Each structure stands twice: as C-alpha cells, then as structure tokens.
Coordinates of C-alpha atoms in Angstrom, one line a residue:
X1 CA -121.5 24.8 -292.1
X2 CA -124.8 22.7 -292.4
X3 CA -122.9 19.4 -291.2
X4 CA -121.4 21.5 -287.7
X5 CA -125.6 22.8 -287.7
X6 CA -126.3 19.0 -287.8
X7 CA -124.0 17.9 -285.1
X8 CA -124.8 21.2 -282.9
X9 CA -128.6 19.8 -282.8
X10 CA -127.6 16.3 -282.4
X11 CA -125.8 17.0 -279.7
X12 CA -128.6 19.4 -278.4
X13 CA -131.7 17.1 -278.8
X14 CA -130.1 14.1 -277.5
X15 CA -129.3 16.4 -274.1
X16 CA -132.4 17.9 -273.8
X17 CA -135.0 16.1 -275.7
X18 CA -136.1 13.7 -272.8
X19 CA -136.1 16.6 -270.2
X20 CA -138.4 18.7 -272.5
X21 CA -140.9 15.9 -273.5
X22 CA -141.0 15.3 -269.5
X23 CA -141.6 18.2 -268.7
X24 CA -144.5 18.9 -271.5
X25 CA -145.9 15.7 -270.2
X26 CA -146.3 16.4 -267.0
X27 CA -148.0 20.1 -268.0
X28 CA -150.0 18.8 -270.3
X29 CA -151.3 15.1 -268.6
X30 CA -151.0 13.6 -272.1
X31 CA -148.2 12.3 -273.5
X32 CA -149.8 12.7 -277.3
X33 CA -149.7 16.2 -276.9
X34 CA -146.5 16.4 -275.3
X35 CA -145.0 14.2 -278.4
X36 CA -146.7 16.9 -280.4
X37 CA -145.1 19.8 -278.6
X38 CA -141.9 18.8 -278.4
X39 CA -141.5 18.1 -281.7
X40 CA -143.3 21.9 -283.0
X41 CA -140.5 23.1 -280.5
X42 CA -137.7 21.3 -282.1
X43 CA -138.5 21.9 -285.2
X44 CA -138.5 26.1 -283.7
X45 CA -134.8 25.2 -282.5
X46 CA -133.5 23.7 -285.8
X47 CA -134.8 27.1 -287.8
X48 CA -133.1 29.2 -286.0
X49 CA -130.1 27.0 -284.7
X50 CA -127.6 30.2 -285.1
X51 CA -129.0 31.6 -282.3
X52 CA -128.7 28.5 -280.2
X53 CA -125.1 28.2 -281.1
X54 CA -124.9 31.6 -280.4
X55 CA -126.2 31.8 -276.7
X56 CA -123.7 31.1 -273.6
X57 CA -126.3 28.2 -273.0
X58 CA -128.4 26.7 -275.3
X59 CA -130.5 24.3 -272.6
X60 CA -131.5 27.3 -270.8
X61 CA -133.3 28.3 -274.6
X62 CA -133.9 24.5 -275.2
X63 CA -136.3 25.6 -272.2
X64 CA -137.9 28.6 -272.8
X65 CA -138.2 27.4 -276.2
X66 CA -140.8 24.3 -275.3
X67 CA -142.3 26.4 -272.5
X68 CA -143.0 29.0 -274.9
X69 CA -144.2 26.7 -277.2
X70 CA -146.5 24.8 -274.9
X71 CA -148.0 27.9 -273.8
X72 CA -148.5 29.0 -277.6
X73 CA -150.2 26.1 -278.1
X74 CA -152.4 26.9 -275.1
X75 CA -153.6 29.6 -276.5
X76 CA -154.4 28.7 -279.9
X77 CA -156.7 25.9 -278.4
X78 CA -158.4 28.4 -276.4
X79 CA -159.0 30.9 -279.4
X80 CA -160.5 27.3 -280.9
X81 CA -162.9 27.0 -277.9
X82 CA -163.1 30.6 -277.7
X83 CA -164.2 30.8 -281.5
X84 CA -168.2 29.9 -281.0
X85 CA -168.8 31.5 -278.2
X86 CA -167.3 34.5 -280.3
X87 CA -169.3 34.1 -283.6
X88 CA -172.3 34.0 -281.0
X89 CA -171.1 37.7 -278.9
X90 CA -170.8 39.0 -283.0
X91 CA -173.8 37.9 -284.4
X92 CA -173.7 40.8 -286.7
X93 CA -170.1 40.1 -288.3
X94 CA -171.8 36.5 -289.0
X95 CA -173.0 37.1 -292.3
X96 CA -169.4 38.0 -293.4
X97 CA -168.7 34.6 -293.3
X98 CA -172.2 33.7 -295.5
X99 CA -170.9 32.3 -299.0
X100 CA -170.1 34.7 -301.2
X101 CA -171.7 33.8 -304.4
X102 CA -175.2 34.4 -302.9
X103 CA -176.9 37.1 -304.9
X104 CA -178.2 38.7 -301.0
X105 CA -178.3 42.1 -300.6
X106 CA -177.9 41.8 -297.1
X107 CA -174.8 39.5 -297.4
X108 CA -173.4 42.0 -300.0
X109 CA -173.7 45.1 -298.0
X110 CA -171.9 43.4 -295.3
X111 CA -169.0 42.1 -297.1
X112 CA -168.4 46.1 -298.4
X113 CA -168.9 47.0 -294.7
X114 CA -165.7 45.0 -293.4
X115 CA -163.9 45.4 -296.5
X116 CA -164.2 49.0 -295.5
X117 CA -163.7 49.1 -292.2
X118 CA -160.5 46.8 -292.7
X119 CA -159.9 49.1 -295.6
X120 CA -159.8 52.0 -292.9
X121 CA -156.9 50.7 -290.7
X122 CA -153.5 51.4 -291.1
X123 CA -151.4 49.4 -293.5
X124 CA -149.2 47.7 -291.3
X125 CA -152.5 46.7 -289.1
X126 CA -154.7 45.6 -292.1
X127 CA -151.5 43.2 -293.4
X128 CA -151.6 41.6 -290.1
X129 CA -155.5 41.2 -289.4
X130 CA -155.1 39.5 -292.9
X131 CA -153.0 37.1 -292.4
X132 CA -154.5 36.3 -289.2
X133 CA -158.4 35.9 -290.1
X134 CA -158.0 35.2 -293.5
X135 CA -154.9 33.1 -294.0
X136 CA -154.9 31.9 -290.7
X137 CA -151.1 32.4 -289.7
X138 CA -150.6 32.1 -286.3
X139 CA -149.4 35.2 -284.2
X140 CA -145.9 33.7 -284.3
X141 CA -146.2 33.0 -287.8
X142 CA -146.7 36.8 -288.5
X143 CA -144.2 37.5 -286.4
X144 CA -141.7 35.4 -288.5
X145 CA -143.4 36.1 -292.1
X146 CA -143.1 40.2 -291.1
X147 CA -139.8 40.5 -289.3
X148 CA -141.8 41.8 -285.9
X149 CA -142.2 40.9 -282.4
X150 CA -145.0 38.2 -281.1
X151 CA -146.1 41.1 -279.0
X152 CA -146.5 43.9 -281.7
X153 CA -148.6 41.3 -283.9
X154 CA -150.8 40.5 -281.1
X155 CA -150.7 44.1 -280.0
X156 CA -151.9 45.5 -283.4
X157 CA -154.2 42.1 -284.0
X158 CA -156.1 43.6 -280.7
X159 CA -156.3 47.1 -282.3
X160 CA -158.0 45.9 -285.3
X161 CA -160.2 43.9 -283.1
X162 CA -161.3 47.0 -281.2
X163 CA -161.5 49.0 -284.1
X164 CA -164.0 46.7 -286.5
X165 CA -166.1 45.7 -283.6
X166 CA -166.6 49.7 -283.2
X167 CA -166.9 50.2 -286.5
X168 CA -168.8 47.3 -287.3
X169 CA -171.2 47.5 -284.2
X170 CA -174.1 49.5 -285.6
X171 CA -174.0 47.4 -288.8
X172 CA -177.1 45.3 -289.5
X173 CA -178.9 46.7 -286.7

C-alpha cells in the first residue's frame, strides 16, 4: 500500500509541482517564500494522500491545497505583525507574560486572574485557547491534533478571545 502511496505522489508532484510553485511565486513576489510554501503544502498532500487518491481529481485539490496554504501562511504573519500592536491594545494582560518566579504580588494576582478566567470557559474552549497561546499550535494544527474543523477552532479561539478580554478588562485598573 505505501509503495502505490509513493508512486500516487510521484506521479502527483511531478504534474503539479511546477504549476503550484508558479503560482505561489507570482502571489507572493518571492520565490523563497514560494519554495517554502509549496513545500508546507506538499508535505499537507503526502499526510493525507488517501484523500487525494480518493477525489475524481486530485490537481483540482493540488490547488486548493497551496492556495489554502498560502493564505494560512498569510495569516499567521499577520497575527506576527499583529502581535505588538496587540500586547500594546492589552496592556493589562501584559504582566501575565512577566517571569514567573518573581516573588510580585502584582504579577501573582494576575497569573490567578487568567488562570481563572481560562479556568471559567468551557472545556472544549479552554483545550483550544491552550494549545493556541501556550503551545503555540497553529489553528490548523488544532484542527488536526482535535479531529475539528479550521473554522470551529478559530470560531471557539475568538470566543475565548471575547470572553478573557471581558473578563480580564477591569483587571489591574
């Protein structure tokens, strides 16, 4: 079974490969990143190369495939940009990131305060905020470590956004 999965993607990267780095190339303007996209999207289409051989056409998922993954990698760059200007709109949930062995009673009190508030959402919710802030999976990592949609992970990542800012707000003021 692994050497027909071997031949399957053979076949498939040597058809498509040159189309897809093109096309990342020419939406990205740099042919480093498009190296590097392609190659996170191919790696995407070997792990789950049953559902390519699967599908009526494979190119047409070859496609959406690097298109989704371009636009994935998009995103996490702008949550990288997005991140100071963040820390900066939340000044209060800055001392949460303080190092933890200081003995300050400020710093202290607001570690208990997000531990609580995180502590407050559901289960489901507080497993995915988690593994997002704290172990810092990717949404589409979640998605695949938990067995759930892209959406429902960035769906529920947003809900526990909204809910420890509110929580959170009146904290160290």
């Amino acid at each position: 079974m692994a050497a027909k999965n071997d031949i399957f993607f053979r076949k498939l990267f040597e058809e498509t490969h040159a189309k897809a780095f093109n096309f990342l190339k020419a939406l990205s303007k740099d042919e480093n990143v498009a190296g590097e996209i392609t190659q996170i999207a191919f790696v995407k289409i070997w792990k789950n190369i049953d559902k390519f051989k699967k599908h009526p056409n494979p190119q047409v998922l070859v496609r959406i495939t690097v298109k989704n993954t371009f636009l994935d990698e998009i995103r996490k760059q702008n949550r990288m940009n997005a991140l100071p200007v963040f820390i900066e709109e939340n000044e209060h949930l800055h001392q949460t990131m303080v190092d933890p062995i200081e003995n300050d009673q400020n710093t202290g009190e607001a570690c208990t305060a997000v531990h609580c508030a995180i502590k407050k959402l559901p289960e489901r919710i507080q497993r995915i905020y988690t593994l997002h802030q704290f172990e810092e999976l990717s949404p589409v990592e979640i998605a695949d470590t938990l067995q759930l949609s892209v959406t429902t992970v960035r769906t529920n990542l947003e809900t526990a956004k909204f809910f420890l800012k509110r929580e959170l707000k009146n904290f160290g003021t």
